[in-house]
Every structure is written in C-alpha cells, then in structure tokens.
mmCIF file of C-alpha atoms in Angstrom:
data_model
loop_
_atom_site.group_PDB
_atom_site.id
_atom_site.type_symbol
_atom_site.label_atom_id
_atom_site.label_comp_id
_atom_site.label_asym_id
_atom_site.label_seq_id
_atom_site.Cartn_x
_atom_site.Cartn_y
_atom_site.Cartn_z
ATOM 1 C CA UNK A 6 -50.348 23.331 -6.598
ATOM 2 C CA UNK A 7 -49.489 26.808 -7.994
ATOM 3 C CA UNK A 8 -51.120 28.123 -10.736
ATOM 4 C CA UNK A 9 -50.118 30.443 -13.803
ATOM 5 C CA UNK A 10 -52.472 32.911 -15.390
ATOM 6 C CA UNK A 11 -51.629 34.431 -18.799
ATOM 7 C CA UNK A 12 -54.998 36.322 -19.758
ATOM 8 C CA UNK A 13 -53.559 38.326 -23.106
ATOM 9 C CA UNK A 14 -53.820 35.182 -26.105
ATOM 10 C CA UNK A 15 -52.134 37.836 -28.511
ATOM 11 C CA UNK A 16 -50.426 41.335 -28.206
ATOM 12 C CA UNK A 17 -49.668 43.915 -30.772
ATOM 13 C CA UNK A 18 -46.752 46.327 -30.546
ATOM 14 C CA UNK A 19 -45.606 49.071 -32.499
ATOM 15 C CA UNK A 20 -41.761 48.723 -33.423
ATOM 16 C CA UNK A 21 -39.466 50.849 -30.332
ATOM 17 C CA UNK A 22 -42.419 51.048 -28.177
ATOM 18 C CA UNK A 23 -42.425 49.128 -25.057
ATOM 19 C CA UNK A 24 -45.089 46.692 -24.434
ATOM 20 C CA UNK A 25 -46.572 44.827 -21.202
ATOM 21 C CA UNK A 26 -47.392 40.972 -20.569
ATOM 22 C CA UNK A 27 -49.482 40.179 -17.934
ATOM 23 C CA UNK A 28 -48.679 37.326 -15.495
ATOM 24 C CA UNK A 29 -50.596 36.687 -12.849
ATOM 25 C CA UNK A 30 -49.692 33.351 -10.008
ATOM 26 C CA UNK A 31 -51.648 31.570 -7.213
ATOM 27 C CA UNK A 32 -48.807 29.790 -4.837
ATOM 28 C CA UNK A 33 -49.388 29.012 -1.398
ATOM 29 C CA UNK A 34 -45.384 28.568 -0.900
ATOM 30 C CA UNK A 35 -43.879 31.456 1.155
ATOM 31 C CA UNK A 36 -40.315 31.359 -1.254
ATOM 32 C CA UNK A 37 -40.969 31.185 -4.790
ATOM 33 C CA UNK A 38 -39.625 32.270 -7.990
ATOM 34 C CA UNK A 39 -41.150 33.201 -11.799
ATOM 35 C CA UNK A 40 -39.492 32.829 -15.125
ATOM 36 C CA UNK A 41 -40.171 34.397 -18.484
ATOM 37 C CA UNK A 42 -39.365 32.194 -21.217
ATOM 38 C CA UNK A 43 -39.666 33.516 -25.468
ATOM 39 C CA UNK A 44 -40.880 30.664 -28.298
ATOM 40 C CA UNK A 45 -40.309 31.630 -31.442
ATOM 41 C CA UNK A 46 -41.507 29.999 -34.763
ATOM 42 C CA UNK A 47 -38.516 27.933 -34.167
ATOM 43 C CA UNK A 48 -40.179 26.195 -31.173
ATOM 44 C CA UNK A 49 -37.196 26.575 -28.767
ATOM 45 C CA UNK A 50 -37.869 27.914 -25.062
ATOM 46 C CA UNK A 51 -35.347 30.833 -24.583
ATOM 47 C CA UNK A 52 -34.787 31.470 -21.091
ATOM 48 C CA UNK A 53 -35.384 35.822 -20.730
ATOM 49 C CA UNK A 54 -35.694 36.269 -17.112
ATOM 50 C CA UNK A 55 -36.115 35.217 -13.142
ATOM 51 C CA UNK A 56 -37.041 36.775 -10.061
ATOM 52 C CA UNK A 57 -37.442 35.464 -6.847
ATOM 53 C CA UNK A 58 -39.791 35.971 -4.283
ATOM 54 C CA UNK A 59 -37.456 37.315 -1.860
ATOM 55 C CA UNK A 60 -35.470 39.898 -4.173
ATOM 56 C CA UNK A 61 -35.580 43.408 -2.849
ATOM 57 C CA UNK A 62 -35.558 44.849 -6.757
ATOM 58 C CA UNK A 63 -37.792 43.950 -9.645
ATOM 59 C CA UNK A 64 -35.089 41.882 -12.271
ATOM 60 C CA UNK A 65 -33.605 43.383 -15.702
ATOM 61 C CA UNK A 66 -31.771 41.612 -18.218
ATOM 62 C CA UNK A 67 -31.228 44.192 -21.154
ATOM 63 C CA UNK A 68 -34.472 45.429 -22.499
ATOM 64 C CA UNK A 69 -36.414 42.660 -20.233
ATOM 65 C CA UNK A 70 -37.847 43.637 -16.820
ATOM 66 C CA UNK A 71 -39.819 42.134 -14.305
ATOM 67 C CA UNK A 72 -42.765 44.183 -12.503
ATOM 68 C CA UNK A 73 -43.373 42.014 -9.541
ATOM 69 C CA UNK A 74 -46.097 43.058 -7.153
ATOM 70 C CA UNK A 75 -46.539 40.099 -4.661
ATOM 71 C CA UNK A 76 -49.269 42.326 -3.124
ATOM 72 C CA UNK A 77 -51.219 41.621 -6.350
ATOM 73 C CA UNK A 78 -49.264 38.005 -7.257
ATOM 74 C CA UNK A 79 -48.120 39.390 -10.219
ATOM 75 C CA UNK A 80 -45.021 39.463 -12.520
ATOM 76 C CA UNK A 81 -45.373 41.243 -15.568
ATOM 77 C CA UNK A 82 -42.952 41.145 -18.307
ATOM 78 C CA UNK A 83 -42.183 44.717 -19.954
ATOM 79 C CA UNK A 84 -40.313 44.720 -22.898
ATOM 80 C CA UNK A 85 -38.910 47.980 -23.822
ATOM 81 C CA UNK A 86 -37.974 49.241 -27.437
ATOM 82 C CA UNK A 87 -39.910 46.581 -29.029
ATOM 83 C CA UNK A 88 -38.264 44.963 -32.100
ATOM 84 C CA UNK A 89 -39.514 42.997 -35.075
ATOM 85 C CA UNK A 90 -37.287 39.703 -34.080
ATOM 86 C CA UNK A 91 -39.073 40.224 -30.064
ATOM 87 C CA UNK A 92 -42.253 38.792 -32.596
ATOM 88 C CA UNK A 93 -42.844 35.095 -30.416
ATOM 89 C CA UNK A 94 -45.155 33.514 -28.034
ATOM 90 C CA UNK A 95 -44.239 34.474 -24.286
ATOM 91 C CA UNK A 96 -44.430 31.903 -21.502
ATOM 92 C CA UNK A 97 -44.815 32.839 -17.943
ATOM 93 C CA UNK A 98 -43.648 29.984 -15.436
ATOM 94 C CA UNK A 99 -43.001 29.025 -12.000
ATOM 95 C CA UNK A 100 -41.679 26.040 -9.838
ATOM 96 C CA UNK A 101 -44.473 23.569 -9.127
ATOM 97 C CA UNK A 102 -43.247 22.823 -5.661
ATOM 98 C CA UNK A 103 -40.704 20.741 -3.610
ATOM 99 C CA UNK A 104 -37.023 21.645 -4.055
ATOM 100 C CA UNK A 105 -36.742 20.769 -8.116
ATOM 101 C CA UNK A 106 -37.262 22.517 -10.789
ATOM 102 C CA UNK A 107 -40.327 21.630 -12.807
ATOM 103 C CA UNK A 108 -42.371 24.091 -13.887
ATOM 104 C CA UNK A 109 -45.354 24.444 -14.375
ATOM 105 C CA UNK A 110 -46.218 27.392 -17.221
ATOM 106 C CA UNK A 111 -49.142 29.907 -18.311
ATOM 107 C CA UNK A 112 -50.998 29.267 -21.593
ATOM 108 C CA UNK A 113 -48.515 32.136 -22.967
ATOM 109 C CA UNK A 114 -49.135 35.532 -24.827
ATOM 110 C CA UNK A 115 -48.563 35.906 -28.852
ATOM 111 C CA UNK A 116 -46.713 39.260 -29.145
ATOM 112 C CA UNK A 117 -46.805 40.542 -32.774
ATOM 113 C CA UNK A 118 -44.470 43.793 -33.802
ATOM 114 C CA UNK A 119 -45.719 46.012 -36.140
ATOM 115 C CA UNK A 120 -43.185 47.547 -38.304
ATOM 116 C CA UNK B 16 -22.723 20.789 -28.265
ATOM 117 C CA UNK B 17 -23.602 23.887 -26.852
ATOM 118 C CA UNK B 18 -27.474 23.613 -26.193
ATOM 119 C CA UNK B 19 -29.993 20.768 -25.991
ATOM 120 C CA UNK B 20 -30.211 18.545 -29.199
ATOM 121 C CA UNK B 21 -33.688 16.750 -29.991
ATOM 122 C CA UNK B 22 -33.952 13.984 -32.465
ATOM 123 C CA UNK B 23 -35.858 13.918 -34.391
ATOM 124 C CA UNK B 24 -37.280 17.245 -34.852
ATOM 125 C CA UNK B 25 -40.516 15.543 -36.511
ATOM 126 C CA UNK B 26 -42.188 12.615 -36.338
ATOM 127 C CA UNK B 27 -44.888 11.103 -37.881
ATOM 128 C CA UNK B 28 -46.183 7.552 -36.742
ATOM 129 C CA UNK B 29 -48.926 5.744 -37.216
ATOM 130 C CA UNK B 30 -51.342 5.319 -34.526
ATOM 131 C CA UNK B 31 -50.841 2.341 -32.580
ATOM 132 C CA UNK B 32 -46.628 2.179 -32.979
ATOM 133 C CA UNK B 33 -44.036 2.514 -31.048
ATOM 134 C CA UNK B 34 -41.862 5.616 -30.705
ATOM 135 C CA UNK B 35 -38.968 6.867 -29.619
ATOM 136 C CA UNK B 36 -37.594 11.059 -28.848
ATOM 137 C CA UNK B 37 -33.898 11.555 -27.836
ATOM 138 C CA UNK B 38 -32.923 14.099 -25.823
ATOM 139 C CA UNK B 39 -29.171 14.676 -25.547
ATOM 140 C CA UNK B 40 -28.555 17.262 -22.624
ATOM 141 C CA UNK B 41 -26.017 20.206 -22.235
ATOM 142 C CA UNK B 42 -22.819 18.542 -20.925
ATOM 143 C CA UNK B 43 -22.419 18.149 -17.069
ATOM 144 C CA UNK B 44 -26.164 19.276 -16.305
ATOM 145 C CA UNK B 45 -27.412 16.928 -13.538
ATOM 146 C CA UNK B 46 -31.188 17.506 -14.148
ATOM 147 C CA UNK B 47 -32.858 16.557 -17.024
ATOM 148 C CA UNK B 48 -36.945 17.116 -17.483
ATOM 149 C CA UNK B 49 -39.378 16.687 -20.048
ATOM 150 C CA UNK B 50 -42.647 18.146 -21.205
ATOM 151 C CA UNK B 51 -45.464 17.836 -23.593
ATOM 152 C CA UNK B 52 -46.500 21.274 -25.772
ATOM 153 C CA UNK B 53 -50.147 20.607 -26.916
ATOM 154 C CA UNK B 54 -51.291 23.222 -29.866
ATOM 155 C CA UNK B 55 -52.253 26.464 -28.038
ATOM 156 C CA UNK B 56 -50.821 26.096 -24.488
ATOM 157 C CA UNK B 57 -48.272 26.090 -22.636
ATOM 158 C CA UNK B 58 -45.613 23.121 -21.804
ATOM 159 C CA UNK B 59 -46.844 20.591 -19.479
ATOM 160 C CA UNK B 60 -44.349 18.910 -17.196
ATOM 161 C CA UNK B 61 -43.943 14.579 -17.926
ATOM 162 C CA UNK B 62 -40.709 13.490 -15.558
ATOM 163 C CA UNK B 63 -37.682 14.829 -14.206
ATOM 164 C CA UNK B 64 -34.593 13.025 -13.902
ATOM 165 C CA UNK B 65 -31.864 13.970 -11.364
ATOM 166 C CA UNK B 66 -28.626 11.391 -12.717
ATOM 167 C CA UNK B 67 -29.560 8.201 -13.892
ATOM 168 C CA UNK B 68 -32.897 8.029 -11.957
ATOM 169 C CA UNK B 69 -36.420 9.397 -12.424
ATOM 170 C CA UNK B 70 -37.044 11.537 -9.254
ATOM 171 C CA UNK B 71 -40.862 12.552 -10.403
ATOM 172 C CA UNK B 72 -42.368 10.741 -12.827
ATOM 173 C CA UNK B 73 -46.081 12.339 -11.869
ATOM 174 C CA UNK B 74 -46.544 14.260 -15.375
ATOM 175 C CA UNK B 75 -46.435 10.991 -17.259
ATOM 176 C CA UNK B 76 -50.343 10.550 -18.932
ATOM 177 C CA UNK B 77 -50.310 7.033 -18.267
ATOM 178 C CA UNK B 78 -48.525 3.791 -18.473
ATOM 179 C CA UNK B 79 -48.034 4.167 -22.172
ATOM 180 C CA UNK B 80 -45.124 6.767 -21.529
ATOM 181 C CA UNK B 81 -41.704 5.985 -20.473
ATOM 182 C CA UNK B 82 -38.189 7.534 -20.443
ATOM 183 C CA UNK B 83 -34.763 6.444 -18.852
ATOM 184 C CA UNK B 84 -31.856 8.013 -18.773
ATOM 185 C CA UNK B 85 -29.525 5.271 -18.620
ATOM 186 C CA UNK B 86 -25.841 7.115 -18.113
ATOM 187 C CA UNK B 87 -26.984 10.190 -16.886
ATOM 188 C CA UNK B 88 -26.532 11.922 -19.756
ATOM 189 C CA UNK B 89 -28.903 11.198 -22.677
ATOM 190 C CA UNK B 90 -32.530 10.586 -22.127
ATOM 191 C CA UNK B 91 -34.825 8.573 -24.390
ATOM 192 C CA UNK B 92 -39.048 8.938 -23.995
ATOM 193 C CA UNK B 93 -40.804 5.833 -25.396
ATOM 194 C CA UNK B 94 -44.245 6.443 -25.909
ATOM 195 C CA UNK B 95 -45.869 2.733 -26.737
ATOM 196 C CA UNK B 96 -48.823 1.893 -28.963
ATOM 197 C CA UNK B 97 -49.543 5.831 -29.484
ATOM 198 C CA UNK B 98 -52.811 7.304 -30.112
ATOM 199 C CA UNK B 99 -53.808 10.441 -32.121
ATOM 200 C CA UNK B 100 -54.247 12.485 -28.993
ATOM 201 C CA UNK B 101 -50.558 11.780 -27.826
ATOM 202 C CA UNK B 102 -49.526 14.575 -30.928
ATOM 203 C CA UNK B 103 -47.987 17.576 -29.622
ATOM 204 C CA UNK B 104 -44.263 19.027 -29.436
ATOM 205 C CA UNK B 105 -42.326 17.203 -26.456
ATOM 206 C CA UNK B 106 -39.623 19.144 -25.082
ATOM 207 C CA UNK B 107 -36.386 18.893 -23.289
ATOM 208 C CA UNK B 108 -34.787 20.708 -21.136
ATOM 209 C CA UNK B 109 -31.396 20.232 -18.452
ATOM 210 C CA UNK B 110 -30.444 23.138 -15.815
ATOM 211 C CA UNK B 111 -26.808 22.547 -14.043
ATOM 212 C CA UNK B 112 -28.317 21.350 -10.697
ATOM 213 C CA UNK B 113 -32.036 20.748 -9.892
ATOM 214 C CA UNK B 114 -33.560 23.727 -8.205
ATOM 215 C CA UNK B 115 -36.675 25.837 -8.061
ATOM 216 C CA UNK B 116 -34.482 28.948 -8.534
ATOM 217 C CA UNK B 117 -32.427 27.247 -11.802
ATOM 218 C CA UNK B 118 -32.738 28.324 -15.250
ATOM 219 C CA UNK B 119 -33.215 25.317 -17.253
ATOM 220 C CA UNK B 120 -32.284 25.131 -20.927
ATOM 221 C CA UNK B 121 -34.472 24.139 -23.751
ATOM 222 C CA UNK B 122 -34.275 21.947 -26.666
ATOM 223 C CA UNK B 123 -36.145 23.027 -29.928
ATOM 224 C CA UNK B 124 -38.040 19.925 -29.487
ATOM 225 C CA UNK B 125 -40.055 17.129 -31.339
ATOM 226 C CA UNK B 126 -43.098 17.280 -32.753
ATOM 227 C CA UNK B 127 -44.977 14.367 -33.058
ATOM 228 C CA UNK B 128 -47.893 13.490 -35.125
ATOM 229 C CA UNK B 129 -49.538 10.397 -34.960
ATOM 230 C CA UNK B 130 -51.787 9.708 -37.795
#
C-alpha cells in the first residue's frame, strides 16, 4: 500500500512570496502518479496539479509547480507569488494501487498568507 | 450542473438513526468514489463505483455503511444506526473514466454530525 507523508501541519507565507509544501511518498509500484489538491474554508477539493512518474519535466499549471525528485520520493508543491485567496489546507495524494483511481491522501498542510 | 452537487451540505442525526448523503455526479463521468474527511486529516477512501456497480467497496468501516448507485449516475451512502464516531465530512468525487492518472472532481461535501 503506498503511503503519503505531509510533515508541515501549518505554513505561513508572506503575500507575493513563493512558498514550499513538502510531500513525501512510499510506493512500491514502478508507474505512479501524485496530485495536489487545495480545501478551502468552503470544504471543496480543488484539483491544482498531477505528475506522473514517468514525465521527463516537473508539471506547472500557472503559479503551481511540481518538484519531483523520485531519487528522494518526493513531490513538493511550490506556489509562487503567494496570494491572500491561496490561504487553504493543501492535500498531497496518490493512487492506492490497481488500475482505478482511489486515492489515498497526506494529512495535508494549512498554508496561511500574511498580508 | 457543472460540478459535483452534495445534499445535504449538513447533517445532524441522532445517534442510532438512519441516514442518507446524495451525491449527484458531473454528467457522463463513469467513476464515481467516496470518502470520509475526519477533523484534522486527510480524506479517506469508502467505495468506488465504475457504472452501476461497486468495483471496491474495501474503504467501507463496516457493515453499517452502504451506497448504490442505481442508474449510474447518482449515488446515495446509507450509513445505518450511526454512532458519534461516524461524524466527519463525506465527500464525493467522479473523474471521466477510472484511472490512476485521472483527475477526479470534488463535491463540497456533507458534514455529518451525529449527536
């Protein structure tokens, strides 16, 4: 069964700085892929971004990026130019096996913005 | 609608009652999962439903938990006689096809208290 490590519980960030969440995995499948999903208050899961195990370049979606280091099994999301509405709980997941898509997720990171 | 509708967003029940959470999926996704949010941690996986038919029901606690997705479309969880520890947000979410690679879409879920 893979496993997903979150080890920041919260996160402060100064408004337009960029800010790193830690992700770290323990998979014994050779193919896998990680997702970064945002909570807000709201309590929706907002889908940020994916990358696969096999993907030559780390992923970007906007001001989202993915540092993968399979070396070190991990995926950490960096958020650039930090803004007051990026303010959530951040979930790192991955597939728990087989060819569906369950997940199973990290115990997340709360990212506060400081004006 | 666009995105994954929950109903109700909050529930309160009395311990020992029957309940019902509604999922209604985005239109022509195939896959259709569910998962329990406990205070403080991340989702946790409860069954997956590919069409009309539960193709991993190995997240559900216990015998007490139940969904069906009758059409293919709409999925209802039962929860019978609930107990205080079965309070936590339960989520939906439906991707287009199953996958380990898929982005799967959130609802904003139902929270549940049982009192």
């Amino acid at each position: 069964a893979q496993k997903i490590t979150q080890t920041q519980p919260g996160m402060f960030v100064q408004e337009k700085e960029a800010v790193t969440l830690d992700c770290t995995y323990d998979t014994s499948d050779p193919s896998y892929g990680l997702f970064w999903y945002k909570q807000p208050s709201s309590g929706e899961m907002i889908f940020l971004i994916y990358q696969g195990s096999y993907d030559q370049q780390n992923a970007t979606e906007g001001r989202y990026s993915l540092n993968f280091q399979k070396a070190r099994k991990s995926a950490n999301l960096v958020i650039s130019a930090s803004q007051l509405g990026d303010s959530a709980m951040y979930f790192c997941a991955g597939p728990t096996g087989g060819s569906q898509g369950n997940l199973i997720f990290g115990k997340g990171t709360k990212l506060s913005v400081k004006p | 609608g666009a995105g994954v509708s929950q109903t109700p967003s909050n529930k309160v029940t009395e311990k020992g009652k029957y309940v019902e959470l509604r999922c209604d999926p985005i239109s022509g996704h195939t896959a259709l999962y569910w998962y329990r949010q406990s205070l403080g941690q991340g989702p946790e996986f409860l069954i997956y439903f590919q069409g009309t038919g539960a193709a991993d029901d190995s997240g559900l606690p216990n015998d007490r938990f139940f969904a069906v997705r009758p059409e293919g479309s709409v999925s209802t969880l039962k929860i019978q006689r609930t107990e205080r520890g079965d309070s936590a947000v339960y989520l939906c979410a439906s991707s287009l096809t199953p996958g380990r690679n898929t982005e799967a879409f959130f609802g904003q879920g139902t929270r549940l208290t049982v009192v």
